[in-house]
Amino acid sequence: MSLRSLFVDFNSYFASVEQHEDPSLRGCPVGVAPVAAETTSLIAASYEAKAFGVGTGTMVREARRRCPGIQIRVARPERYVAWHHRLMEAIDHAIPVGRVGSIDEVACELVGRQRRREVAEQIAQQVKDEIALAAPGGAIRCSIGIAPNDFLAKTASDMKKPDGLTVIELADLPHALHGLALRDLCGIGPSMEARLHEAGITTVAQLTAADKHRLRHAWGGIEGERMWGLLRGAWLPTAPTERGSIGHSHVLGPELRTPIGARAVLKKLLVKAAMRMRREEMLSGAMAVRIRFIGHDQRWERDLAFDPTDDSRELLRLLNGMLDSGNRRRLLPGPTNAIPLSVSITLMRLVPRTQSSGSLFAPTHDTGPVDAGRIDALVDRINAKFGYNKLYFGSMQLALEHDAAPMRIPFNRVPDTKSENEATHESDASHDPLWLQTMNRFRAMAEGEHRRREQRDKR
């Protein structure tokens, strides 16, 4: 009765949706790219493509070289979100959906007799059957892990792909994990792996044998003790957190890798973040801007604190001041003649609107913050009804022309279609926050690939 979590992980989700909706793609290598460009990187690859060494982060041009028959499809976030909801309904027929970790992952809690191995395995098979009914044809599949907690269940779901089912019981620990690499464990990325190596931990066997104090030191805090408990099967629900920031990032397409293009995209990201902040009845007291450049490891970054506000025009004024940085002769800060690769903007120091008294020095005449708030509210209502960016600031025009920073799907929450409905020149595709963390992860991979390519070309 040690089992408590059933974790569902959809296999090559974006590529699988494309294969399901276009039967001619089934059984064929498929790659999904954020934009139609040979110089961008894939955000997903089907298992047929993975057999040729093509995966997330592979440049489209390189993917075609490794796999000549690969079919490249431009991402359609609205379809992935729609299928997410349909598949969650299918899972709910077998077991109540618990914590949605991302657009392609969900953890469900086992209760009562469901914690018996044979019953849990029956539920897992029912989940697979319900998914097959919702998406007949076998293109959309999932791997399922069953374990004492969500962390181990997620780890188990990765052990057998595609279409796998893996069970880890308390009696199987820790030796069931010893065949994995450190990076196979959720929460251990390149930086954390390097810190563990510095602490003398290079294998999962050494990690599971380490005591609490050693892991606390390696992680630099309580998360080390949390990892110690999770590795031993402890049930540690994710602690609720308060939102501390709202932000967006975007890898620039080739046509926007100019100072003017980067500025236009930054302004679109800022206005989008401000709209989300107003919807959540928050004010921001700080802004962080980051720009990465092709061939340069170090990014340009600036942080600015100010009186709490949600006024888009005021935030744009502050952004312009940060980018000008005292040198109006250059449109974009950073290395001279460097080509921008990605941009990000984050609104921080968020406080509820009801907890802020505003600035003592704010103007009180008719053109003051009251009117600004009314204007923003009116623009938000129009965009919510007719599509985001039906009304927009002129400085965003170039970004809109190239459909930059489109719908996003973060991996940590379900989309809010009411506030993220983006109208473009071609369609009114819904703009959804579930895309953001996916693209953040893709951005990091793309930047790394561009840096490696640049260094290789220099040699």
PDB file of C-alpha atoms in Angstrom, residues 4 43 54 72 124 147 170 256 299 366 397 403 439 452:
ATOM      1  CA  ARG A   4       0.180   7.056  -3.768  1.00  0.00           C
ATOM      2  CA  ILE A  43      10.469  22.357 -29.815  1.00  0.00           C
ATOM      3  CA  VAL A  54      16.655  14.528 -33.874  1.00  0.00           C
ATOM      4  CA  ILE A  72       8.482  20.054 -40.295  1.00  0.00           C
ATOM      5  CA  ALA A 124      -3.261   2.993 -15.471  1.00  0.00           C
ATOM      6  CA  ALA A 147       5.135   5.446  -7.092  1.00  0.00           C
ATOM      7  CA  LEU A 170       9.042   1.598  -1.370  1.00  0.00           C
ATOM      8  CA  LEU A 256      13.556  40.372 -36.090  1.00  0.00           C
ATOM      9  CA  ARG A 299      23.671  38.739 -21.782  1.00  0.00           C
ATOM     10  CA  ASP A 366      -7.154  65.195 -15.572  1.00  0.00           C
ATOM     11  CA  GLN A 397       3.896  47.184 -35.075  1.00  0.00           C
ATOM     12  CA  ASP A 403       3.608  37.465 -35.373  1.00  0.00           C
ATOM     13  CA  MET A 439       9.275  28.383 -24.878  1.00  0.00           C
ATOM     14  CA  ARG A 452      27.902  26.133 -30.112  1.00  0.00           C
TER      15      ARG A 452
END
